[in-house]
Amino acid sequence: MLYLKLVKNSGGTMRFIHTGDIHLGATPESKRPWAANRGDEIWNTLERLIKKIKIDPVDLLIIAGDMFHRQPLLRELKEVDYLFSTIPDTKVVLCAGNHDAIKKGSFYDGFKWSENVIFLGDKNIESVEIPELNTCVYGLSYHQTEIKDAMYDHVIVDRPDMINILVAHGGDEKHIPINRKKLAMSGFDYVAMGHIHKPEIDEKMKMAYSGSLEPIDMNDIGPRGYIYGEISKRGLELEFVPFAKRIYRELDFTVTPTATNLEIRHRLIDMIKEQGQDDMYKITFSGYRDPDFDIDVSDIEGVGNVVSVIDNTVPDYDFEELYAENKDNILGMYIKKFLDRESLTPLQRKTLYYGTKALMDAMEDRA
């Protein structure tokens, strides 16, 4: 679990949840039958978060951009605003990111939010004071999909006596580059960042990426959720809270020369059952297999929510026999270089296997 703990103040502490990159409207893995409802699951996870806040209220909910995967429909804005209206004692602060940038004709323009919602919709950094929380929030919204200017580099807090929070969506060269050292000198008590889907807490700089609330594609490996925080002028405490319905996992499987497809299937089913049957898996096979055996990839895809299968196994060759059969060609010459050595390091042995496989594949293609 990611966490940061500084000096915690016993009085005047504000409780908040920081999330972002929710990507409502996205439909990850939609072509796979088991993922037909992934789009609905993303909406349901946002609803679960709001229900959690109703049960255990916080003072502030921060959504650091990309609430939507693309331009929101008017009815979608109304649905989200309704959810926010059900937590009237929680101030909600949000901005538009690069995916849901406020372009011409956007329904963000002129939308009337509930009284507890603060939408940082300007293309330049603006600040809004929340007197009852002794807090001032800063931020901007994207009005185009790419912003290469370092918009956050020169912002300075106006009210150092208040709790100052910057809502910052970006962090790469095409989406508002972020200089963490400069931000740390700007006087913010916390920088709530979005755009990067992997959660990260920067203890030294008092800033964090919440990561996406749900994983959006197969590169979003590992836990996804939100940041829970408590903040005052004397200190900050942050904790990453896993909250996603399902996550992507990498599963490494070592194959032996005696392996069969049924054995592999049964072992994978047990491994997935142990790690989480709801989760989504990228399976990578390694090791040595019988030269006459091939892994049935289509069968493997049916053992669970499998999004990719990579076969890095190599045939467990009898190199003495292969050399005897190929003395007069490039394959034989390649094998002989290794057979002439007294012993092979693990790296040399791997090189021998992979090189032999590549040469045999090339010879088959020419045949």
Coordinates of C-alpha atoms in Angstrom, one line a residue:
M1 CA 0.0 0.0 0.0
L2 CA 1.3 3.5 -0.9
Y3 CA 1.3 6.0 2.0
L4 CA 2.8 9.2 3.2
K5 CA 2.7 10.5 6.7
L6 CA 3.9 13.8 7.9
V7 CA 2.9 15.8 11.0
K8 CA -0.8 15.2 11.6
N9 CA -2.7 18.0 13.2
S10 CA -5.3 17.1 15.9
G11 CA -7.5 20.1 15.1
G12 CA -8.6 21.8 11.9
T13 CA -7.9 18.8 9.7
M14 CA -9.8 18.4 6.4
R15 CA -10.6 14.9 5.1
F16 CA -10.6 14.4 1.3
I17 CA -10.7 11.9 -1.5
H18 CA -8.6 12.4 -4.6
T19 CA -9.5 10.5 -7.8
G20 CA -9.3 11.1 -11.5
D21 CA -9.1 9.4 -14.9
I22 CA -12.4 7.8 -14.4
H23 CA -13.1 7.6 -18.1
L24 CA -16.8 7.3 -18.1
G25 CA -17.9 6.1 -21.5
A26 CA -14.9 3.9 -22.1
T27 CA -15.6 0.2 -22.9
P28 CA -12.3 -1.7 -22.2
E29 CA -12.0 -5.2 -23.7
S30 CA -15.5 -4.7 -25.2
K31 CA -14.9 -7.3 -27.9
R32 CA -14.4 -10.1 -25.3
P33 CA -17.6 -11.8 -24.2
W34 CA -16.7 -11.7 -20.5
A35 CA -16.2 -7.9 -20.7
A36 CA -19.5 -6.9 -22.2
N37 CA -20.4 -4.9 -19.1
R38 CA -17.0 -3.2 -18.5
G39 CA -18.4 0.2 -19.5
D40 CA -21.2 -0.2 -16.9
E41 CA -18.7 -1.3 -14.3
I42 CA -16.8 2.0 -14.6
W43 CA -20.0 3.9 -13.9
N44 CA -20.9 1.5 -11.1
T45 CA -17.5 2.1 -9.5
L46 CA -18.0 5.9 -9.4
E47 CA -21.5 5.3 -7.9
R48 CA -19.9 3.0 -5.3
L49 CA -17.4 5.7 -4.4
I50 CA -20.2 8.3 -3.9
K51 CA -22.1 5.8 -1.8
K52 CA -19.0 5.3 0.3
I53 CA -18.8 9.0 0.9
K54 CA -22.4 9.1 1.9
I55 CA -21.7 6.5 4.6
D56 CA -18.3 7.9 5.7
P57 CA -18.4 11.6 4.6
V58 CA -15.3 13.6 3.6
D59 CA -15.0 17.3 3.3
L60 CA -13.7 17.4 -0.3
L61 CA -13.8 15.1 -3.3
I62 CA -11.2 16.0 -6.0
I63 CA -11.5 14.7 -9.6
A64 CA -8.3 15.5 -11.4
G65 CA -9.5 15.5 -15.0
D66 CA -10.7 12.9 -17.5
M67 CA -13.9 12.1 -15.7
F68 CA -15.2 11.2 -19.2
H69 CA -13.4 9.1 -21.9
R70 CA -14.6 11.6 -24.5
Q71 CA -16.9 14.5 -24.9
P72 CA -19.7 13.9 -22.4
L73 CA -23.4 13.8 -23.5
L74 CA -25.7 16.2 -21.7
R75 CA -27.6 13.3 -20.1
E76 CA -24.2 11.9 -18.8
L77 CA -23.4 15.2 -17.2
K78 CA -26.8 15.2 -15.5
E79 CA -26.3 11.7 -14.2
V80 CA -22.9 12.6 -12.7
D81 CA -24.2 15.8 -11.2
Y82 CA -27.1 13.9 -9.6
L83 CA -24.5 11.6 -7.9
F84 CA -22.7 14.7 -6.6
S85 CA -26.0 16.1 -5.3
T86 CA -26.4 13.1 -3.1
I87 CA -23.4 14.1 -1.0
P88 CA -24.4 17.8 -0.4
D89 CA -22.0 18.1 2.6
T90 CA -19.0 17.2 0.5
K91 CA -17.5 19.9 -1.8
V92 CA -16.7 18.4 -5.2
V93 CA -13.9 19.9 -7.3
L94 CA -13.2 18.8 -10.8
C95 CA -11.7 19.9 -14.1
A96 CA -11.7 18.6 -17.7
G97 CA -8.7 16.7 -18.9
N98 CA -7.3 15.9 -22.4
H99 CA -9.9 13.2 -23.1
D100 CA -12.9 15.3 -22.2
A101 CA -11.5 18.7 -23.2
I102 CA -14.0 21.6 -23.5
K103 CA -14.2 22.0 -27.2
K104 CA -16.6 24.0 -29.3
G105 CA -20.2 22.8 -28.6
S106 CA -19.2 20.9 -25.4
F107 CA -22.0 20.4 -22.9
Y108 CA -19.6 21.4 -20.2
D109 CA -20.1 25.0 -21.4
G110 CA -22.8 26.6 -19.4
F111 CA -23.8 23.4 -17.5
K112 CA -25.4 24.3 -14.2
W113 CA -23.8 22.1 -11.5
S114 CA -25.2 21.4 -8.0
E115 CA -24.3 23.9 -5.3
N116 CA -21.7 21.7 -3.8
V117 CA -19.7 21.3 -7.1
I118 CA -16.8 23.6 -8.2
F119 CA -15.9 23.1 -11.8
L120 CA -12.6 24.6 -12.7
G121 CA -13.5 25.2 -16.3
D122 CA -11.2 28.1 -17.4
K123 CA -8.3 27.4 -19.8
N124 CA -6.1 29.4 -17.5
I125 CA -5.4 28.6 -13.9
E126 CA -8.1 29.9 -11.6
S127 CA -8.6 29.7 -7.9
V128 CA -11.7 29.3 -5.8
E129 CA -11.9 29.8 -2.0
I130 CA -13.9 27.4 0.2
P131 CA -14.1 29.4 3.4
E132 CA -15.9 26.8 5.4
L133 CA -12.9 24.4 4.8
N134 CA -10.3 27.2 5.1
T135 CA -9.2 25.9 1.7
C136 CA -8.4 27.4 -1.7
V137 CA -8.4 25.2 -4.8
Y138 CA -6.5 26.0 -8.0
G139 CA -6.7 24.4 -11.5
L140 CA -7.7 24.7 -15.1
S141 CA -9.5 22.7 -17.8
Y142 CA -8.2 21.5 -21.1
H143 CA -9.8 23.2 -24.1
Q144 CA -7.8 21.2 -26.5
T145 CA -6.5 17.6 -26.4
E146 CA -2.8 18.7 -26.2
I147 CA -1.2 21.4 -24.1
K148 CA 2.6 21.6 -24.4
D149 CA 3.1 24.6 -22.2
A150 CA 4.1 24.1 -18.6
M151 CA 1.0 25.8 -17.3
Y152 CA 1.7 24.9 -13.6
D153 CA 5.3 26.1 -13.4
H154 CA 4.7 29.7 -12.4
V155 CA 1.6 29.5 -10.2
I156 CA 2.0 30.9 -6.7
V157 CA -0.6 30.6 -3.9
D158 CA -2.4 33.8 -3.0
R159 CA -3.5 32.9 0.5
P160 CA -0.7 31.1 2.4
D161 CA -2.8 31.1 5.6
M162 CA -5.4 28.8 3.9
I163 CA -5.0 25.1 2.9
N164 CA -4.0 25.4 -0.8
I165 CA -4.6 22.6 -3.2
L166 CA -3.7 22.5 -6.9
V167 CA -5.7 20.2 -9.2
A168 CA -3.2 19.3 -12.0
H169 CA -3.9 17.1 -15.0
G170 CA -0.8 16.4 -17.0
G171 CA 2.7 15.3 -16.7
D172 CA 4.1 14.4 -20.1
E173 CA 5.5 16.6 -23.0
K174 CA 2.1 16.8 -24.8
H175 CA -0.1 17.3 -21.8
I176 CA 1.2 20.1 -19.5
P177 CA 4.7 19.1 -18.5
I178 CA 5.1 19.1 -14.8
N179 CA 8.3 20.2 -13.0
R180 CA 7.9 18.8 -9.5
K181 CA 10.6 20.9 -8.0
K182 CA 9.0 24.1 -9.2
L183 CA 5.6 23.0 -8.0
A184 CA 7.0 22.2 -4.6
M185 CA 8.2 25.8 -4.3
S186 CA 4.8 27.3 -5.1
G187 CA 3.4 27.0 -1.6
F188 CA 0.8 24.3 -2.2
D189 CA -0.1 22.1 0.7
Y190 CA -1.1 19.3 -1.7
V191 CA -1.0 18.8 -5.5
A192 CA -3.7 16.4 -6.7
M193 CA -2.5 15.1 -10.1
G194 CA -4.3 13.2 -12.9
H195 CA -3.5 11.9 -16.4
I196 CA -1.0 9.1 -15.4
H197 CA -3.1 6.0 -14.6
K198 CA -0.6 4.4 -12.2
P199 CA -1.0 5.6 -8.6
E200 CA 2.0 7.3 -7.1
I201 CA 2.6 9.3 -3.9
D202 CA 5.6 11.7 -3.9
E203 CA 6.3 12.1 -0.2
K204 CA 8.9 14.7 -0.5
M205 CA 6.9 17.0 -2.8
K206 CA 3.5 16.6 -1.2
M207 CA 1.8 15.5 -4.4
A208 CA 0.3 12.4 -5.8
Y209 CA -1.2 10.7 -8.8
S210 CA -4.4 8.9 -7.8
G211 CA -4.2 6.7 -10.9
S212 CA -7.3 5.7 -12.6
L213 CA -10.3 4.6 -10.5
E214 CA -10.7 1.5 -12.8
P215 CA -8.1 0.1 -15.2
I216 CA -8.8 1.4 -18.7
D217 CA -6.5 -0.8 -20.8
M218 CA -4.2 -3.8 -20.4
N219 CA -1.2 -1.6 -19.7
D220 CA -2.9 -0.5 -16.4
I221 CA -1.3 -3.3 -14.4
G222 CA -1.9 -3.6 -10.7
P223 CA -4.2 -2.1 -8.1
R224 CA -6.4 0.9 -9.0
G225 CA -8.4 3.1 -6.7
Y226 CA -8.2 6.5 -5.1
I227 CA -6.2 8.6 -2.6
Y228 CA -7.6 9.2 0.9
G229 CA -6.1 12.2 2.6
E230 CA -6.2 14.3 5.8
I231 CA -4.7 17.7 5.6
S232 CA -4.1 20.8 7.7
K233 CA -1.6 23.7 7.7
R234 CA 0.6 21.6 9.9
G235 CA 0.7 18.3 8.0
L236 CA -0.6 15.8 5.5
E237 CA -1.5 12.2 5.6
L238 CA -2.1 10.2 2.4
E239 CA -3.1 6.6 1.7
F240 CA -3.8 4.8 -1.5
V241 CA -7.0 2.8 -1.3
P242 CA -7.6 0.0 -3.8
F243 CA -11.2 0.2 -5.1
A244 CA -11.5 -1.1 -8.7
K245 CA -14.0 -3.8 -9.5
R246 CA -11.3 -5.8 -11.3
I247 CA -7.6 -5.2 -12.1
Y248 CA -5.1 -6.4 -14.7
R249 CA -2.5 -8.9 -13.5
E250 CA 0.6 -10.3 -15.1
L251 CA 0.8 -14.1 -14.7
D252 CA 4.1 -15.8 -15.4
F253 CA 4.0 -19.6 -16.1
T254 CA 7.1 -21.8 -16.3
V255 CA 6.6 -24.7 -18.7
T256 CA 8.6 -28.0 -18.3
P257 CA 9.5 -30.5 -21.1
T258 CA 6.9 -32.9 -19.8
A259 CA 4.0 -30.4 -19.8
T260 CA 0.8 -31.1 -21.6
N261 CA -2.0 -28.7 -22.6
L262 CA -4.4 -30.2 -20.0
E263 CA -1.8 -29.8 -17.3
I264 CA -1.2 -26.2 -18.2
R265 CA -4.9 -25.5 -18.4
H266 CA -5.6 -27.0 -14.9
R267 CA -2.7 -25.2 -13.3
L268 CA -3.7 -21.9 -14.8
I269 CA -7.3 -22.3 -13.6
D270 CA -6.0 -22.9 -10.0
M271 CA -3.7 -19.9 -10.2
I272 CA -6.4 -17.6 -11.4
K273 CA -8.8 -18.9 -8.8
E274 CA -6.2 -18.1 -6.1
Q275 CA -5.4 -14.6 -7.4
G276 CA -8.9 -13.5 -8.3
Q277 CA -11.3 -14.8 -10.9
D278 CA -12.8 -11.3 -11.6
D279 CA -9.4 -10.0 -12.6
M280 CA -7.9 -9.8 -16.1
Y281 CA -4.7 -11.6 -17.0
K282 CA -1.7 -11.2 -19.2
I283 CA -0.2 -14.6 -19.3
T284 CA 3.5 -15.2 -20.3
F285 CA 4.9 -18.7 -20.8
S286 CA 8.6 -19.3 -20.3
G287 CA 10.8 -22.4 -19.9
Y288 CA 11.6 -25.4 -22.0
R289 CA 9.0 -27.6 -23.7
D290 CA 9.1 -30.8 -25.7
P291 CA 10.1 -29.9 -29.3
D292 CA 7.0 -31.8 -30.6
F293 CA 4.7 -29.9 -28.3
D294 CA 2.9 -26.6 -28.9
I295 CA 0.9 -24.6 -26.4
D296 CA -2.8 -24.4 -27.4
V297 CA -3.2 -20.6 -27.1
S298 CA -6.9 -20.6 -28.1
D299 CA -7.6 -23.1 -25.3
I300 CA -5.6 -20.9 -22.8
E301 CA -7.8 -17.9 -23.6
G302 CA -10.8 -19.8 -22.2
V303 CA -9.4 -20.4 -18.7
G304 CA -10.5 -16.9 -17.4
N305 CA -10.5 -13.3 -18.3
V306 CA -7.4 -13.5 -20.5
V307 CA -6.4 -10.4 -22.5
S308 CA -3.1 -11.6 -23.9
V309 CA -0.9 -14.8 -24.1
I310 CA 2.8 -14.6 -24.9
D311 CA 4.7 -17.8 -25.5
N312 CA 8.4 -17.4 -24.8
T313 CA 9.1 -21.1 -24.4
V314 CA 11.8 -22.8 -26.4
P315 CA 12.0 -26.4 -27.5
D316 CA 14.1 -28.6 -25.2
Y317 CA 16.4 -29.8 -28.1
D318 CA 18.8 -32.8 -28.1
F319 CA 21.7 -30.7 -29.4
E320 CA 24.1 -33.6 -30.0
E321 CA 21.5 -35.1 -32.3
L322 CA 20.7 -31.8 -34.0
Y323 CA 24.3 -31.2 -34.6
A324 CA 24.8 -34.6 -36.1
E325 CA 21.9 -34.0 -38.5
N326 CA 23.1 -30.5 -39.5
K327 CA 26.9 -30.6 -39.5
D328 CA 27.1 -29.0 -43.0
N329 CA 24.8 -26.1 -42.6
I330 CA 24.6 -22.9 -40.6
L331 CA 22.5 -24.5 -37.8
G332 CA 25.2 -27.1 -37.2
M333 CA 27.9 -24.5 -37.2
Y334 CA 25.9 -22.4 -34.7
I335 CA 25.3 -25.4 -32.3
K336 CA 29.0 -26.4 -32.5
K337 CA 30.2 -23.1 -31.1
F338 CA 28.3 -23.9 -27.9
L339 CA 29.1 -27.7 -27.8
D340 CA 32.8 -26.9 -28.0
R341 CA 32.6 -25.2 -24.6
E342 CA 33.1 -27.1 -21.3
S343 CA 30.1 -25.5 -19.7
L344 CA 27.5 -22.9 -20.4
T345 CA 26.3 -20.0 -18.3
P346 CA 22.6 -19.6 -17.9
L347 CA 22.7 -16.7 -20.4
Q348 CA 24.7 -18.7 -22.9
R349 CA 22.3 -21.7 -22.6
K350 CA 19.3 -19.4 -23.2
T351 CA 21.2 -17.9 -26.2
L352 CA 21.7 -21.4 -27.6
Y353 CA 18.1 -22.4 -27.3
Y354 CA 16.6 -19.2 -28.7
G355 CA 19.2 -19.0 -31.5
T356 CA 18.6 -22.6 -32.5
K357 CA 14.8 -22.0 -32.5
A358 CA 15.2 -18.9 -34.7
L359 CA 17.4 -20.7 -37.2
M360 CA 15.1 -23.8 -37.4
D361 CA 12.1 -21.5 -37.9
A362 CA 13.9 -19.7 -40.7
M363 CA 14.9 -23.1 -42.3
E364 CA 11.3 -24.2 -42.2
D365 CA 10.1 -21.0 -43.8
R366 CA 12.6 -21.6 -46.7
A367 CA 11.6 -25.2 -47.1

